[in-house]
N, CA and C of each residue as an Amber inpcrd file, in Angstrom:
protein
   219
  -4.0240000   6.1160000 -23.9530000  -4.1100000   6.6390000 -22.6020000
  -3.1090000   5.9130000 -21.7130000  -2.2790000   6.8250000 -20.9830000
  -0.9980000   6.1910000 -20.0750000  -2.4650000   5.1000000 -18.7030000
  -1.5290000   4.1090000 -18.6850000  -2.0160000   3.1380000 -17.8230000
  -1.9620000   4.0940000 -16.1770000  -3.0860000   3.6190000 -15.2850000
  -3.4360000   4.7430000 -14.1000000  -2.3800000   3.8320000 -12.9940000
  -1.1210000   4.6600000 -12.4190000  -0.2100000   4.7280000 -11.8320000
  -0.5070000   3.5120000 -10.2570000  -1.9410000   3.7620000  -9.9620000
  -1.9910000   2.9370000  -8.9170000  -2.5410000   0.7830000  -9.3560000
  -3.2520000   1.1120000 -10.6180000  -3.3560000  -0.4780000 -11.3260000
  -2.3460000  -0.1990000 -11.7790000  -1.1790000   0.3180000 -11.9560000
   0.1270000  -0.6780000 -12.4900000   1.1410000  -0.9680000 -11.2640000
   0.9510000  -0.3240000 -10.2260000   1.2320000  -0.9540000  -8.6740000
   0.6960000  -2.6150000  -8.5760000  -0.6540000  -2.3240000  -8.4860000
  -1.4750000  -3.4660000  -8.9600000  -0.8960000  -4.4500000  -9.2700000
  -0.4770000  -4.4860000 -10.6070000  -0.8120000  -5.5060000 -11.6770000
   0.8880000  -5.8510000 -11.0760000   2.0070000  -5.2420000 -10.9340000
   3.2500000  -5.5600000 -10.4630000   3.1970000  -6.0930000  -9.4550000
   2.5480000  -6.1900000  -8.2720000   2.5300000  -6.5790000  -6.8750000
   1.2830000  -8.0630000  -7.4590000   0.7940000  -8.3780000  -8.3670000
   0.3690000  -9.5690000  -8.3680000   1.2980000 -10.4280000  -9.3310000
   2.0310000  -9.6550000 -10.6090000   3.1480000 -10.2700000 -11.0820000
   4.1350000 -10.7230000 -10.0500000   4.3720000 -10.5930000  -8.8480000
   5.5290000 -10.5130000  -8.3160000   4.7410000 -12.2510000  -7.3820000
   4.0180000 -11.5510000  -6.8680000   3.3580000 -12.7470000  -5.8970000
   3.1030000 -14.3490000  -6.9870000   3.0300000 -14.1440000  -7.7260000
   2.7700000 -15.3090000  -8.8690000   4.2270000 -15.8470000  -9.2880000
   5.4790000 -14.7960000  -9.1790000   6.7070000 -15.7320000  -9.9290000
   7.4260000 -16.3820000  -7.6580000   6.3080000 -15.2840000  -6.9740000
   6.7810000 -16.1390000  -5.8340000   6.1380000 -17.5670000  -5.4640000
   5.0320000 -17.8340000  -5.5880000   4.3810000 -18.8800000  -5.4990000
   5.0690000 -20.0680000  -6.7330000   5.5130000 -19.6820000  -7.8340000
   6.2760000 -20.5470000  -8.5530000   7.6140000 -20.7690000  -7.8290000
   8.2800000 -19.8180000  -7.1220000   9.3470000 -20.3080000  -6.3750000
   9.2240000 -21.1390000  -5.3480000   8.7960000 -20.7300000  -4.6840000
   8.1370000 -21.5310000  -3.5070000   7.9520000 -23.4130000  -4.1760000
   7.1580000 -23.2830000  -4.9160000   6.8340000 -24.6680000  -5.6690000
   8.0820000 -25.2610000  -6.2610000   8.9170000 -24.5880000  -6.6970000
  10.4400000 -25.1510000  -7.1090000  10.9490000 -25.2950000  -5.4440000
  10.7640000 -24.9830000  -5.0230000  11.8520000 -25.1990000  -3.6200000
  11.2270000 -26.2090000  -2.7440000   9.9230000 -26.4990000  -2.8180000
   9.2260000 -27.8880000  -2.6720000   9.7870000 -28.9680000  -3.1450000
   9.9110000 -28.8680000  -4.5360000  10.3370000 -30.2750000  -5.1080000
  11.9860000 -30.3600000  -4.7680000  12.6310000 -29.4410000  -4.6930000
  13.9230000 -29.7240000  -4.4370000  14.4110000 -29.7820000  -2.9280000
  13.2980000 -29.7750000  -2.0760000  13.3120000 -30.1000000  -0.2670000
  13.1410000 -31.4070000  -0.5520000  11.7060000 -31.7530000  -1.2180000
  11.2170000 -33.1380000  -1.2380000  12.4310000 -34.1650000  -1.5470000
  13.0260000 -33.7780000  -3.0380000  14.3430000 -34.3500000  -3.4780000
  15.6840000 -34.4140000  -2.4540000  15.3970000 -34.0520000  -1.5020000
  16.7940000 -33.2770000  -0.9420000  17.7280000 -32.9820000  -1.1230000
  17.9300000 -32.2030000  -2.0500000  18.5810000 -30.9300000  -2.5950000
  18.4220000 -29.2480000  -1.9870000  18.6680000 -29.3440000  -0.3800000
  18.2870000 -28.5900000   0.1760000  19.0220000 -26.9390000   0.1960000
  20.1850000 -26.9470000  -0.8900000  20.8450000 -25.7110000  -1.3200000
  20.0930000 -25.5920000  -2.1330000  19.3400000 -25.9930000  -2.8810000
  18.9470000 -25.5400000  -4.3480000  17.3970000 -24.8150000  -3.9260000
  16.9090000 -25.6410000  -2.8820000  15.5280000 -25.6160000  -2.0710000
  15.6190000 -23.9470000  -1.1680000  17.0830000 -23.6980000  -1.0290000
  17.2380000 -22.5830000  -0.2860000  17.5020000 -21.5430000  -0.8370000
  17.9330000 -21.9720000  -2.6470000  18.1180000 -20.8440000  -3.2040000
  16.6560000 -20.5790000  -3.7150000  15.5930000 -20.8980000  -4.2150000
  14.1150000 -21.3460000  -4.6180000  13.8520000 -20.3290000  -3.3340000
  13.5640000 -20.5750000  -2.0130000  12.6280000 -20.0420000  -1.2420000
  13.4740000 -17.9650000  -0.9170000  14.9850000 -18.2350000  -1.0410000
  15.6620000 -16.9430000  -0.9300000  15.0230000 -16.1710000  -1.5660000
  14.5030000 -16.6070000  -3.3110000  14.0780000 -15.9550000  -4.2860000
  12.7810000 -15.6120000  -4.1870000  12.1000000 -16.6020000  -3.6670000
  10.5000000 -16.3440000  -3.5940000  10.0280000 -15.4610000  -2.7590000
  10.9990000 -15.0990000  -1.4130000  11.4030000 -13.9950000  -0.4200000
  11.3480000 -12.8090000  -1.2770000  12.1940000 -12.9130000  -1.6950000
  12.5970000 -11.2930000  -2.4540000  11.1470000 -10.8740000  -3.4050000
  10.9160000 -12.0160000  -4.5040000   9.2730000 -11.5290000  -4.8650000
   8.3450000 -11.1860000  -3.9050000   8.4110000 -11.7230000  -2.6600000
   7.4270000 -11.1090000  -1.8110000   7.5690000  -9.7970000  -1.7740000
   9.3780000  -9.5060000  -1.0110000   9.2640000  -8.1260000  -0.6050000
   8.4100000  -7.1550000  -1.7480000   9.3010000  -7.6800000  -3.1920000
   8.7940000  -6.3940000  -4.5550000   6.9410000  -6.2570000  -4.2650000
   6.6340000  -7.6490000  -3.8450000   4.9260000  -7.5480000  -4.2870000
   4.8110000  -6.7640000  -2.7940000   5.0070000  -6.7210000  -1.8620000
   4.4780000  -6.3200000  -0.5410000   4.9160000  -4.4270000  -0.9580000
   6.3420000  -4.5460000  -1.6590000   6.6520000  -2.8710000  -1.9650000
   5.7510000  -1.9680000  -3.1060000   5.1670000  -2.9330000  -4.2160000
   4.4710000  -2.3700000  -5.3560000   3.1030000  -2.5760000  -4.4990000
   2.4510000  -3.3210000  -3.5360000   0.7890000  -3.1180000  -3.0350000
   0.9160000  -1.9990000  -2.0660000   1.9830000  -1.5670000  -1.5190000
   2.4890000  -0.3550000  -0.4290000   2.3740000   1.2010000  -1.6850000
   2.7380000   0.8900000  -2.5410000   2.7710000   1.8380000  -3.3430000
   1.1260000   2.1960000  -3.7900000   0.8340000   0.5710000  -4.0120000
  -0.6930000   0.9550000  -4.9480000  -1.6010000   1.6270000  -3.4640000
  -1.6020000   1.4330000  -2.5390000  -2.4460000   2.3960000  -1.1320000
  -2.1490000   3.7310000  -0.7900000  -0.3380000   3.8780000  -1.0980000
  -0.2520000   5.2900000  -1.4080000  -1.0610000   6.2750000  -1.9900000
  -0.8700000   5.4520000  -3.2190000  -1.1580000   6.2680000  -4.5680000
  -3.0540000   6.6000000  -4.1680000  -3.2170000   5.5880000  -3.9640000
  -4.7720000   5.4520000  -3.3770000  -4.9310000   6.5340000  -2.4890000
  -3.8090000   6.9590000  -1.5980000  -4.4080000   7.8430000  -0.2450000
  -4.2600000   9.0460000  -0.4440000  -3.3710000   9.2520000  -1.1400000
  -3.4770000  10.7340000  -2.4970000  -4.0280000  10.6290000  -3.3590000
  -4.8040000   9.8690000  -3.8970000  -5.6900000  10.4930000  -4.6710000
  -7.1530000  10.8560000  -4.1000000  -7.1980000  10.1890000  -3.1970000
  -8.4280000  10.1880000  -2.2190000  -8.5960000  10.3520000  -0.9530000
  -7.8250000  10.9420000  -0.4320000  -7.9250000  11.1070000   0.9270000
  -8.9760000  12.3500000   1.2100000  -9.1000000  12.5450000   0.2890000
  -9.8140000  14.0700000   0.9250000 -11.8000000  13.4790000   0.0730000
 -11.7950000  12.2870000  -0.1850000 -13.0080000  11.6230000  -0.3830000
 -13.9750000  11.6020000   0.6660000 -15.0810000  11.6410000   0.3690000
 -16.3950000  11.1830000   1.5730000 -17.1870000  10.2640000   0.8720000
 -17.6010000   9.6090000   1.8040000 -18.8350000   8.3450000   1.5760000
 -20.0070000   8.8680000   2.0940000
């Protein structure tokens, strides 16, 4: 069975947030070190995983509001 289009939004937008929080943590130790180009390339990167995770959880509410918008509680 193909994986459901809005958990693989999901599961990408928490892959993404996890290799950002590892960036983030590399750009710690290399502020701490002061190595503050290397610290700037670390947080540039951890930026950009945000955007992907903030663009794949934008997707997974989409997908959510078409499939359900026309739902009642």
């Amino acid at each position: 069975m193909a994986e459901h289009k809005g958990a693989e939004h999901h599961k990408k937008a928490a892959e993404h947030h996890e290799h950002a929080a590892a960036q983030h943590k590399e750009a710690a130790k290399h502020h701490e070190s002061g190595n503050h180009e290397k610290a700037g390339h670390h947080a540039h990167t951890a930026h950009g995983h945000h955007l992907q995770a903030e663009h794949h959880a934008n997707e997974a509410a989409k997908h959510h509001l078409d499939e359900h918008a026309g739902d009642k509680k």
